[in-house]
PDB file of C-alpha atoms and ligand atoms in Angstrom:
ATOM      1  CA  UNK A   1      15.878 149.453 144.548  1.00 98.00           C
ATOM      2  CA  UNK A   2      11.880 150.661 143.550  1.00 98.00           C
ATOM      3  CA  UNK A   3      11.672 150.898 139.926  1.00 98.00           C
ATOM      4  CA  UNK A   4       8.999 153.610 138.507  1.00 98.00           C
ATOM      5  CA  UNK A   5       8.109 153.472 134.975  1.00 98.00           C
ATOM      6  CA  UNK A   6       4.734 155.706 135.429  1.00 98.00           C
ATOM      7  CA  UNK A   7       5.022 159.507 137.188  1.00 98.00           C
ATOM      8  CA  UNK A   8       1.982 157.788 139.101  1.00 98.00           C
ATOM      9  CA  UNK A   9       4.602 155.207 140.442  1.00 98.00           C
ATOM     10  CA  UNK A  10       7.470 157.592 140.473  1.00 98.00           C
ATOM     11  CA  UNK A  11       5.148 160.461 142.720  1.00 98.00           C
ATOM     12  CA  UNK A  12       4.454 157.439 145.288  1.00 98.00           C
ATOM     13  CA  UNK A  13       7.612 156.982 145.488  1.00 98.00           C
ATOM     14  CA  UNK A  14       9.187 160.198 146.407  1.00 98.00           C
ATOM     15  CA  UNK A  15       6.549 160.713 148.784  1.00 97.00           C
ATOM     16  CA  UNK A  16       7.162 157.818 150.922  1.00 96.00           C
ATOM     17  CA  UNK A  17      11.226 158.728 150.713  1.00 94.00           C
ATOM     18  CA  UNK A  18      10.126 162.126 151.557  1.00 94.00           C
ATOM     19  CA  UNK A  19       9.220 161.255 154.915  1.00 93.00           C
ATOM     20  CA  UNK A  20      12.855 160.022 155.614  1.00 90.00           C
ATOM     21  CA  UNK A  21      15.340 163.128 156.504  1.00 93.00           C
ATOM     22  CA  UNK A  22      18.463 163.576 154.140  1.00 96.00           C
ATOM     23  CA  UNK A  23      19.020 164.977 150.879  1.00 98.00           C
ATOM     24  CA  UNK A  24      17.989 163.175 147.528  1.00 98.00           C
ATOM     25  CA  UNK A  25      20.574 163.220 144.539  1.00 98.00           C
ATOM     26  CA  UNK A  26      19.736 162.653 140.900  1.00 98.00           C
ATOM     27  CA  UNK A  27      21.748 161.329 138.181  1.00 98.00           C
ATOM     28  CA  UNK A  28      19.928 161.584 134.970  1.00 98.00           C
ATOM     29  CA  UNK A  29      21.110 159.197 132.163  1.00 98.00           C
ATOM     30  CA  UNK A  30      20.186 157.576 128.986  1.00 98.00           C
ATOM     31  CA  UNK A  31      20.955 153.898 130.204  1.00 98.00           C
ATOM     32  CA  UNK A  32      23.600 151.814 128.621  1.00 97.00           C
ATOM     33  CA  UNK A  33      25.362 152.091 131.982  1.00 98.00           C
ATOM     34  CA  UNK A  34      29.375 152.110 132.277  1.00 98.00           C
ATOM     35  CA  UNK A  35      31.734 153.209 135.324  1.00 98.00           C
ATOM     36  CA  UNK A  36      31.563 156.790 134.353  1.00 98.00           C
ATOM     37  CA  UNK A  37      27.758 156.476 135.369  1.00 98.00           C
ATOM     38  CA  UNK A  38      28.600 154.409 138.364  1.00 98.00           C
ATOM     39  CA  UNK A  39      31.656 156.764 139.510  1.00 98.00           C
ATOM     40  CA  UNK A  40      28.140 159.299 139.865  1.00 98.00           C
ATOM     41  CA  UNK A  41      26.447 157.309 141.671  1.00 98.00           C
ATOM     42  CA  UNK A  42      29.040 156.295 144.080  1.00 98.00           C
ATOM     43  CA  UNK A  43      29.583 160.353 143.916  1.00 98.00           C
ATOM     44  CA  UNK A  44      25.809 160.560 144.460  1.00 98.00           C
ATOM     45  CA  UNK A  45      25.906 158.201 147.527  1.00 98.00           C
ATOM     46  CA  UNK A  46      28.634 160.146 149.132  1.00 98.00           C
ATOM     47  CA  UNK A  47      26.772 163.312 148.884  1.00 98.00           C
ATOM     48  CA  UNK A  48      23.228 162.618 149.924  1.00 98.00           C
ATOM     49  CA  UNK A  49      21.239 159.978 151.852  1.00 97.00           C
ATOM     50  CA  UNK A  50      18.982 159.131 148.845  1.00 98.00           C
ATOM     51  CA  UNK A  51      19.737 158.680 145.702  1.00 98.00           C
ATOM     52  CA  UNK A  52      17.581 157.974 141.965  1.00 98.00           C
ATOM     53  CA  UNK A  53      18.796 157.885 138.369  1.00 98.00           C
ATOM     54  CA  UNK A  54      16.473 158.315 135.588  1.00 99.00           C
ATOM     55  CA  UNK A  55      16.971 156.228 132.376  1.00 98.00           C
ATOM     56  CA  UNK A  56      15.343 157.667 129.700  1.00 98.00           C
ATOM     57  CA  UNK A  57      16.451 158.036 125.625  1.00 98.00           C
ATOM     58  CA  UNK A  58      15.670 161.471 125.072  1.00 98.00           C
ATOM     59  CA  UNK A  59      13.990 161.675 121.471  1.00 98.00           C
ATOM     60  CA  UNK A  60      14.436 165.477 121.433  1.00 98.00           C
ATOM     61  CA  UNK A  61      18.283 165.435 121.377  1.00 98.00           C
ATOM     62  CA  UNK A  62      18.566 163.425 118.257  1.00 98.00           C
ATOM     63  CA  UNK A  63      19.177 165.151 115.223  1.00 96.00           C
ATOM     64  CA  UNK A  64      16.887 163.925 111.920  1.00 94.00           C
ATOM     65  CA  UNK A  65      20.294 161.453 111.068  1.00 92.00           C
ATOM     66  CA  UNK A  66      21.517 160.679 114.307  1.00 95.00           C
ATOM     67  CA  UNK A  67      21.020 157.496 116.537  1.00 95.00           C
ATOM     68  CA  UNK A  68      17.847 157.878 118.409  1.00 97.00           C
ATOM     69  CA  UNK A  69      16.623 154.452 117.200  1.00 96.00           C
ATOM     70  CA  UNK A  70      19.761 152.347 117.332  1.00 95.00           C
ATOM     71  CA  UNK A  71      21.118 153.946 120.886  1.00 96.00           C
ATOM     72  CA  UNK A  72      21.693 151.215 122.909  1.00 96.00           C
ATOM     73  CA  UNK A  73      19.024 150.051 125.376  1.00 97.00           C
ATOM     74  CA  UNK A  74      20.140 147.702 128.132  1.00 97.00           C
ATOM     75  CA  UNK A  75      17.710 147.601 130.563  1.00 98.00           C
ATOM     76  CA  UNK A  76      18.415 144.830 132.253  1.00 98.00           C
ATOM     77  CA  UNK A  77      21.891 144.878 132.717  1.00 98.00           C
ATOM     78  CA  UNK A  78      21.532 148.680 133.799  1.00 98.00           C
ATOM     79  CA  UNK A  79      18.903 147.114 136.610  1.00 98.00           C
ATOM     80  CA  UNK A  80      21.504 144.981 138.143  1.00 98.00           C
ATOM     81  CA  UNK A  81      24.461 147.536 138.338  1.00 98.00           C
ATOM     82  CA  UNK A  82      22.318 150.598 139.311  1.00 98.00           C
ATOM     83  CA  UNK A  83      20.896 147.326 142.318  1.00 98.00           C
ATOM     84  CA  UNK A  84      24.549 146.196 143.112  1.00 98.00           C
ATOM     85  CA  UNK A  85      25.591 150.079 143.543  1.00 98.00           C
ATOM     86  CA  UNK A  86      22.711 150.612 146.042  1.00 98.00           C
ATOM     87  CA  UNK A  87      20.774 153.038 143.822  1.00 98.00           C
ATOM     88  CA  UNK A  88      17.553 153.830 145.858  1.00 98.00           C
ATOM     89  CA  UNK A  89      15.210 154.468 142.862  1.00 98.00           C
ATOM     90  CA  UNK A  90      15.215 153.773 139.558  1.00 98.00           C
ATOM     91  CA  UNK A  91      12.835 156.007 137.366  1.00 99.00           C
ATOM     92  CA  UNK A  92      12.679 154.522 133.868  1.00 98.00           C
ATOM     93  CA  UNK A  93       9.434 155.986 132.413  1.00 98.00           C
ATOM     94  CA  UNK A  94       7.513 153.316 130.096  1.00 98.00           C
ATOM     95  CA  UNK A  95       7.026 156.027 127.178  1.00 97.00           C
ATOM     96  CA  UNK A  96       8.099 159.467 126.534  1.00 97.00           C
ATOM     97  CA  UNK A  97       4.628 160.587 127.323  1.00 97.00           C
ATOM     98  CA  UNK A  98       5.265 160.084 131.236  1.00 98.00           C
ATOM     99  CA  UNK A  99       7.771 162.626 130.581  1.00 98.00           C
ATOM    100  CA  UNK A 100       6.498 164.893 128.191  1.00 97.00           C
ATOM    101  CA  UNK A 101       2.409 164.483 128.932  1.00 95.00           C
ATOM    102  CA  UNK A 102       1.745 167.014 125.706  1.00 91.00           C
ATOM    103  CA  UNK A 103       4.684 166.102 123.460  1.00 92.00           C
ATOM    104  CA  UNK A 104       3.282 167.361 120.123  1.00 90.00           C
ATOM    105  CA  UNK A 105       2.764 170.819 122.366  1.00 93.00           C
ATOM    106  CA  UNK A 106       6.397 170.787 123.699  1.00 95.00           C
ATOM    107  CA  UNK A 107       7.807 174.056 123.797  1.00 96.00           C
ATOM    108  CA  UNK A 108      11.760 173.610 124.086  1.00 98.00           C
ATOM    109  CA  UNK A 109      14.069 175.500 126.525  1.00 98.00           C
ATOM    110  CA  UNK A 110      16.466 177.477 124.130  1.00 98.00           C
ATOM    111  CA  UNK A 111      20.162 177.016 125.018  1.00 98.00           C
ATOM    112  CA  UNK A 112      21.107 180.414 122.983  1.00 98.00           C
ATOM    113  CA  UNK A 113      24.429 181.324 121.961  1.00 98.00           C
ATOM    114  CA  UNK A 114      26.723 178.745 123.204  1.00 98.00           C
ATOM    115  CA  UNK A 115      24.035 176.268 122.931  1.00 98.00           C
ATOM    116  CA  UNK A 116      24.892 176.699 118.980  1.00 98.00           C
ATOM    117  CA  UNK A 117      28.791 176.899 119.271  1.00 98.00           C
ATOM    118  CA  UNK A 118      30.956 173.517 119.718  1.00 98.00           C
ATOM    119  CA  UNK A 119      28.506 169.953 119.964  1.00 98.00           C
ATOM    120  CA  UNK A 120      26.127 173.089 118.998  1.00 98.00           C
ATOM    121  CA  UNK A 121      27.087 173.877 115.872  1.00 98.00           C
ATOM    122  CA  UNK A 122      27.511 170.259 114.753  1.00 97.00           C
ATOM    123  CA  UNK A 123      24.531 169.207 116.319  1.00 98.00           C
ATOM    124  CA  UNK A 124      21.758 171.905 115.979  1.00 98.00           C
ATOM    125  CA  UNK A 125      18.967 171.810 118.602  1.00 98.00           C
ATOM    126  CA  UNK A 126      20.651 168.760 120.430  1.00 98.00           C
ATOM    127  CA  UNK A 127      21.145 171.013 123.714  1.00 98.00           C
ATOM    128  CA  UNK A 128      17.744 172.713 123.301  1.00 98.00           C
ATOM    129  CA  UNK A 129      16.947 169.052 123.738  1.00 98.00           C
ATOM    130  CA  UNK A 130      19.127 168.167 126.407  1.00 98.00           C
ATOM    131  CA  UNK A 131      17.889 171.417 128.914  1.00 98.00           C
ATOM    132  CA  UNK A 132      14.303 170.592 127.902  1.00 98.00           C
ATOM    133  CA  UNK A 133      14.602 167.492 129.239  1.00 98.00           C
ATOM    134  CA  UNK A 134      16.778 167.645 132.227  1.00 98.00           C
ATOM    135  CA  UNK A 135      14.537 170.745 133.359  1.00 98.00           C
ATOM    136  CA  UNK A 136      11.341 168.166 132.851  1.00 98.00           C
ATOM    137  CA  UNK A 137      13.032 165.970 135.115  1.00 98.00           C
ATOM    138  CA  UNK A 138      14.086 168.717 137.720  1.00 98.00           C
ATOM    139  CA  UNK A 139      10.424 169.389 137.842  1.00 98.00           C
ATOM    140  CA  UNK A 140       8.842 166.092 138.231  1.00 98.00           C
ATOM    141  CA  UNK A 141      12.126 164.207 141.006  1.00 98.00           C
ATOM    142  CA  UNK A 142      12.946 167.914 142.521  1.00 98.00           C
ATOM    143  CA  UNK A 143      16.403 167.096 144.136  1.00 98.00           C
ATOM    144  CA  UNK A 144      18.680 168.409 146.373  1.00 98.00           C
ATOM    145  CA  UNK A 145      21.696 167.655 144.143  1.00 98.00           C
ATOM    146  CA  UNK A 146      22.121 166.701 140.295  1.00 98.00           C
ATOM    147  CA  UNK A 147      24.773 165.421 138.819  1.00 98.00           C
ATOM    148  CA  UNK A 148      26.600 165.068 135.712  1.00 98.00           C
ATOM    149  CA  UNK A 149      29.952 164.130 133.894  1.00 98.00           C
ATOM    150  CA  UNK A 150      33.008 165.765 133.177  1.00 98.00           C
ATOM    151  CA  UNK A 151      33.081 164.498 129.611  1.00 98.00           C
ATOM    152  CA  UNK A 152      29.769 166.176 128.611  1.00 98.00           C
ATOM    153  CA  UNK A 153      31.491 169.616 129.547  1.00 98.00           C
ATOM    154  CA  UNK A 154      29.082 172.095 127.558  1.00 98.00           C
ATOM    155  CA  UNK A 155      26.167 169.799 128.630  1.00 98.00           C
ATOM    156  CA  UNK A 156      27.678 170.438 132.065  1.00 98.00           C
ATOM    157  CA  UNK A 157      27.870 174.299 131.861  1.00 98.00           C
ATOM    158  CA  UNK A 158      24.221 175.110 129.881  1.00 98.00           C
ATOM    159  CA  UNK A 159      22.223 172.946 132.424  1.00 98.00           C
ATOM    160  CA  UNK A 160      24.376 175.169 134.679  1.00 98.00           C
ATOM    161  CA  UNK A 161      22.696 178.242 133.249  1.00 98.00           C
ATOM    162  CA  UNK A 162      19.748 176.820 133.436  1.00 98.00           C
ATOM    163  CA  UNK A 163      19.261 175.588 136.606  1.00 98.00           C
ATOM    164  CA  UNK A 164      21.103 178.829 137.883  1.00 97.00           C
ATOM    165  CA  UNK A 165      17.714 180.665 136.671  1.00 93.00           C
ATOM    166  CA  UNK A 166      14.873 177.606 137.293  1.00 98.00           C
ATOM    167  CA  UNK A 167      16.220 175.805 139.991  1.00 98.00           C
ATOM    168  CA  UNK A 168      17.893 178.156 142.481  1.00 98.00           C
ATOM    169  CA  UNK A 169      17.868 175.320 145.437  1.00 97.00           C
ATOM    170  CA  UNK A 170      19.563 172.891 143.490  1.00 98.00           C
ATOM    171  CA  UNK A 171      23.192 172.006 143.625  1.00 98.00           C
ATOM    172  CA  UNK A 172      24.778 170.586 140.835  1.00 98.00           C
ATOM    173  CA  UNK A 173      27.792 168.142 141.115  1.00 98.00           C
ATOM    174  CA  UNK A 174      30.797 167.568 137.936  1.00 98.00           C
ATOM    175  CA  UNK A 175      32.432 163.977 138.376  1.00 98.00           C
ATOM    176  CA  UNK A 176      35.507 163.504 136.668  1.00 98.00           C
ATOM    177  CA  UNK A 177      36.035 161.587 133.369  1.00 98.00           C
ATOM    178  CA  UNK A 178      36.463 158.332 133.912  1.00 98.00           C
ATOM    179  CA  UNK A 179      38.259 156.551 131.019  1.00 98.00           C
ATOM    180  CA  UNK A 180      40.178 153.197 130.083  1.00 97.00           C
ATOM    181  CA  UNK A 181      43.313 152.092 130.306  1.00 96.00           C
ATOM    182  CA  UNK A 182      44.383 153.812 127.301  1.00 96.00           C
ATOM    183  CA  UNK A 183      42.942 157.021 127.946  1.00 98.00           C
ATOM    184  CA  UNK A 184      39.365 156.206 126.086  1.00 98.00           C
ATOM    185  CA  UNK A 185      36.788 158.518 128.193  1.00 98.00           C
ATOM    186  CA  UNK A 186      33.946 156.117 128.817  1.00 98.00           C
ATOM    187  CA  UNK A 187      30.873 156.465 126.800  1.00 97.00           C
ATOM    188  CA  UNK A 188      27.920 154.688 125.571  1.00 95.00           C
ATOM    189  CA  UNK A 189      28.867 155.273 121.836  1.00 95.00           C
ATOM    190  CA  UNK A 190      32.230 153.396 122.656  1.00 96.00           C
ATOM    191  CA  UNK A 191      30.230 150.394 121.944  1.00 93.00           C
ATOM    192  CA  UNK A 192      29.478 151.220 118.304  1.00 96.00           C
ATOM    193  CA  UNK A 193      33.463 150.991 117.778  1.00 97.00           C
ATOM    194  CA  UNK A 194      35.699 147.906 116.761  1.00 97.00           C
ATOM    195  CA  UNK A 195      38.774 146.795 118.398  1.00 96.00           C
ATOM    196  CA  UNK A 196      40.761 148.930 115.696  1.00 96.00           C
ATOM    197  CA  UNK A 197      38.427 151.962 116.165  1.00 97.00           C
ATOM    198  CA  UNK A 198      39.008 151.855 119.853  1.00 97.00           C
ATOM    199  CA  UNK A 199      42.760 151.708 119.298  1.00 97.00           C
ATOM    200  CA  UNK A 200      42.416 155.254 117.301  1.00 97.00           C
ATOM    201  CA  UNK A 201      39.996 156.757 119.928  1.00 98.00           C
ATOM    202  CA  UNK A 202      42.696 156.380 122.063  1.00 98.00           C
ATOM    203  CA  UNK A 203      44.838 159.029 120.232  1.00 98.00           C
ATOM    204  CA  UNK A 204      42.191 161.700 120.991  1.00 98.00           C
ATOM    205  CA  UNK A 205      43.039 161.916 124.373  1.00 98.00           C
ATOM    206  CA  UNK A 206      46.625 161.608 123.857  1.00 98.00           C
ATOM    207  CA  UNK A 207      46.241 164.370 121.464  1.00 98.00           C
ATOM    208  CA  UNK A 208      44.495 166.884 124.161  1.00 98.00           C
ATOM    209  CA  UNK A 209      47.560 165.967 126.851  1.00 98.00           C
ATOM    210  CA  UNK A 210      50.552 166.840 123.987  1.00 98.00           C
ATOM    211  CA  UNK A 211      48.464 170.121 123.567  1.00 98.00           C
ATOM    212  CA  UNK A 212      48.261 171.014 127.327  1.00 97.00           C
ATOM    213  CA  UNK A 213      51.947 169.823 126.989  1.00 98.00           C
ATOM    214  CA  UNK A 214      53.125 172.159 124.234  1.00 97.00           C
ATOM    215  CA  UNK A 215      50.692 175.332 126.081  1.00 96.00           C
ATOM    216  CA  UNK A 216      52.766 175.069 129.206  1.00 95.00           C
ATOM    217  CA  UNK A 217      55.828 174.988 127.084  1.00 95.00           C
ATOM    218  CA  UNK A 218      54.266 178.497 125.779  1.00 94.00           C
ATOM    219  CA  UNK A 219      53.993 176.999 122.390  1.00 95.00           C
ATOM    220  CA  UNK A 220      51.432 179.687 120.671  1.00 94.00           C
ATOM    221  CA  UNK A 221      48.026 178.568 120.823  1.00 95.00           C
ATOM    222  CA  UNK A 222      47.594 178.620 116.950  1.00 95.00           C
ATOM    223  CA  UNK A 223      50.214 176.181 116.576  1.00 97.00           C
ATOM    224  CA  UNK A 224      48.934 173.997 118.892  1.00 97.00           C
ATOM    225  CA  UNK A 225      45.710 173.590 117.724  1.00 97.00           C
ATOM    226  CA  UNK A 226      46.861 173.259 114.230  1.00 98.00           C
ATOM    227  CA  UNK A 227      49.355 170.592 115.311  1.00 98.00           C
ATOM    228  CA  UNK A 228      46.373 168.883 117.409  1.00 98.00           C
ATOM    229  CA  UNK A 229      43.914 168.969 113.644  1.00 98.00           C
ATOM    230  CA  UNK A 230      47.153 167.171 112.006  1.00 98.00           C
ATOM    231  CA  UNK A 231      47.610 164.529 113.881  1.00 98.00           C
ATOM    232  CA  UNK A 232      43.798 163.256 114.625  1.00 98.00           C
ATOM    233  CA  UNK A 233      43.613 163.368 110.887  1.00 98.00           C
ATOM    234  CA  UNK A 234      46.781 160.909 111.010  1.00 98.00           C
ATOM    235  CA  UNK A 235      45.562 158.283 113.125  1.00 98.00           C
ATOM    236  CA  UNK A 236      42.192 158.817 110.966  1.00 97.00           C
ATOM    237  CA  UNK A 237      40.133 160.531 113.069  1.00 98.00           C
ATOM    238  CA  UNK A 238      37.854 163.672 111.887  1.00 98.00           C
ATOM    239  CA  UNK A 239      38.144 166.373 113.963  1.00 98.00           C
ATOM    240  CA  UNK A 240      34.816 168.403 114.065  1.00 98.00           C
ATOM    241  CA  UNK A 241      36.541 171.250 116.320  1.00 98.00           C
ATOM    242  CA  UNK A 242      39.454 170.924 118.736  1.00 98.00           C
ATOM    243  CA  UNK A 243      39.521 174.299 120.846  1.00 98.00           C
ATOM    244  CA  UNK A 244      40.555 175.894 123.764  1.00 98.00           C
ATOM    245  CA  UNK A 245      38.229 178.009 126.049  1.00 98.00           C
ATOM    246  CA  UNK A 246      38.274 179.234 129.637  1.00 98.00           C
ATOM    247  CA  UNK A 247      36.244 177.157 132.525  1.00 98.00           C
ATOM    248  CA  UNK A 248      33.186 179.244 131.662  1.00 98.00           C
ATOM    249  CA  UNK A 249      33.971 178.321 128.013  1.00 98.00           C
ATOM    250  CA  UNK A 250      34.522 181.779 126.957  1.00 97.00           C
ATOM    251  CA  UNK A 251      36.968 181.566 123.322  1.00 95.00           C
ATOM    252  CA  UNK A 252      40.159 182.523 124.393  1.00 92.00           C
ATOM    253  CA  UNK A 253      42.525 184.083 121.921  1.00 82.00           C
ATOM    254  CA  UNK A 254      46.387 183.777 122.885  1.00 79.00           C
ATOM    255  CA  UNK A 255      48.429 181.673 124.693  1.00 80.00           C
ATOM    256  CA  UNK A 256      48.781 184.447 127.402  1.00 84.00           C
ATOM    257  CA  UNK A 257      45.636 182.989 129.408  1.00 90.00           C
ATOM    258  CA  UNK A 258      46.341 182.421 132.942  1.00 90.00           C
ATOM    259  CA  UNK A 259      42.856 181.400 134.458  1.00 95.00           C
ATOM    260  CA  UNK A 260      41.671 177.868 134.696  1.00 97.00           C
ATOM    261  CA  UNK A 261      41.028 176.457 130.698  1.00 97.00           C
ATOM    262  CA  UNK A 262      40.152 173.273 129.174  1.00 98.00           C
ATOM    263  CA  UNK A 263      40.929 172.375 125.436  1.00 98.00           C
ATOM    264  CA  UNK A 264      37.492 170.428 124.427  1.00 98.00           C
ATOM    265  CA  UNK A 265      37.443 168.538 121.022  1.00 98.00           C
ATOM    266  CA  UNK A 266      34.817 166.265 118.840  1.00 98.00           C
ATOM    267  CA  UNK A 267      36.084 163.824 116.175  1.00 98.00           C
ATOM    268  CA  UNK A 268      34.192 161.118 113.684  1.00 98.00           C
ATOM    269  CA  UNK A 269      35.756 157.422 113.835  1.00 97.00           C
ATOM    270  CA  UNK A 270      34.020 156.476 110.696  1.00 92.00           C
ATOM    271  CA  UNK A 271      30.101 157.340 111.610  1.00 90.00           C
ATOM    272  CA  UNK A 272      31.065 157.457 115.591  1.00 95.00           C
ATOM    273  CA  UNK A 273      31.578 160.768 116.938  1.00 96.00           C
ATOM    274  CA  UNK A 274      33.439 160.944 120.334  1.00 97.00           C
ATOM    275  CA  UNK A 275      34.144 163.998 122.334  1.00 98.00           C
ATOM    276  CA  UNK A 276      36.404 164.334 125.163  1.00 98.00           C
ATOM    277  CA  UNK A 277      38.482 166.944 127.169  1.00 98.00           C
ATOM    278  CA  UNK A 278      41.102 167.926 129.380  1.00 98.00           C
ATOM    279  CA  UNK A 279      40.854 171.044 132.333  1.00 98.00           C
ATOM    280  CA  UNK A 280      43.958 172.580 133.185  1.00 98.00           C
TER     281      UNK A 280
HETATM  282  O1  PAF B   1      24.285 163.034 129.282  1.00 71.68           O
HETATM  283  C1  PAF B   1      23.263 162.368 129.015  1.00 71.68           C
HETATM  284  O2  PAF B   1      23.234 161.145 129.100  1.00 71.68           O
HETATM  285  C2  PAF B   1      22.009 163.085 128.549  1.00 71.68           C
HETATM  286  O3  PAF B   1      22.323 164.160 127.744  1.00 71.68           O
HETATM  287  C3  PAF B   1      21.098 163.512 129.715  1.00 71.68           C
HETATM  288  C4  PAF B   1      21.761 164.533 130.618  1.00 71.68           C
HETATM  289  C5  PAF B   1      20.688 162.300 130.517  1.00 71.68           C
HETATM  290  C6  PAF B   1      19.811 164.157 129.157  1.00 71.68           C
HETATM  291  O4  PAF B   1      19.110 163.285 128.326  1.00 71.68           O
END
């Protein structure tokens, strides 16, 4: 694998695996590498010839109180599973200026309306963050094919927009969640929980199957997520929304809905917040 920390590096780089045919596929990450990130680039590997992840801890989607600074950084370990997966290139820029040259000029990509509703609304300016970034990254790799998790759904769906409108040639790829054997999605923030805490995330997910449950049983939708609220607060943990919307994650009203949905929730384990979903 050829590691680039410098866009000097990185350019070099692409040019040389330019003059190879075959499609190149990104998977942009923040590091801290699990088998949700592998399952993309096995995903990746499937669907191109080439393939290059980025590793880079985004400063702009970190709220004033969140955990820009303690966000795990495991470079090392992230080398050897992106080399034993057969990642092509590694692009792990050495500061955030070989990202963002003029970073005190930055002018962030807004993520409007639903950009502010769900993660939004708890996390203001975290996906204006999130599509300035991706689209820097876009710009400087230019793939064939990006891809991204399940889990992050919203994420998922605004760089959508996005790249619908910037990146026209680009195809974008959702890999499933992949979770633990108790139904944990995988995450990097799973590694700020104890043994206990981990125990409790677990009811999160159980929470979203009794609710897809209880909506084919035409139980009415208020119900459900009123039920859902109850018992996270039970097994202790604080749910920040727990909703159901349509694919495009319109708000859907009734339980009368017969197009493809997903219920999509956020809770707090003590200062952890996890999200995690379920499409049906
Ligand atoms: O999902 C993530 O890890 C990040 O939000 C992303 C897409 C790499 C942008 O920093």
């Amino acid at each position: 694998m050829i590691i680039a920390r410098t866009r000097k590096d990185l350019n070099k780089t692409l040019q040389f695996f330019s003059q190879e045919p075959g499609k190149l596929a990104l998977i942009p990450t923040m590091g801290n590498l699990h088998d949700g990130h592998l399952s993309l680039i096995k995903l990746a590997k499937l669907n191109a010839k080439k393939t290059i992840t980025t590793i880079f801890v985004n400063p702009l989607q970190f709220g004033k109180n969140e955990d820009y600074y303690k966000y795990p950084r495991t470079e090392e370990t992230d080398i050897q599973k992106l080399t034993k997966e057969k990642c092509d290139i590694l692009f792990i820029p050495k500061n955030k200026n070989e990202v963002f040259p003029e970073y005190e000029k930055l002018k962030q990509i807004e993520a409007g309306k639903l950009g502010n509703e769900l993660c939004g609304k708890i996390r203001p300016g975290h996906f204006n963050g999130v599509l300035t970034v991706v689209n820097k990254i876009f710009e400087i790799i230019r793939p064939d094919i990006a891809i991204f998790g399940a889990k992050d759904y919203q994420q998922q769906i605004l760089i959508k927009h996005m790249a619908k409108n910037l990146h026209p040639y680009l195809s974008l790829l959702k890999a499933p969640i992949i979770r633990s054997k108790n139904g944990v999605a995988l995450s990097s923030r799973n590694n700020y929980l104890s043994k206990t805490e981990i125990t409790l995330a677990s009811n999160l997910f159980k929470c979203l199957e009794n609710s897809v449950k209880s909506y084919k049983k035409n139980v009415l939708l208020h119900e459900i997520i009123d039920n859902a609220k109850k018992f996270l607060i039970a097994k202790n943990l604080d749910p920040d929304y727990f909703e159901l919307r349509d694919s495009k994650l319109n708000i859907i009203k009734d339980s009368s809905f017969n197009g493809k949905k997903i219920f999509l929730s956020s809770v707090k384990i003590n200062n952890t917040r996890l999200i995690d979903n379920i499409e049906f």
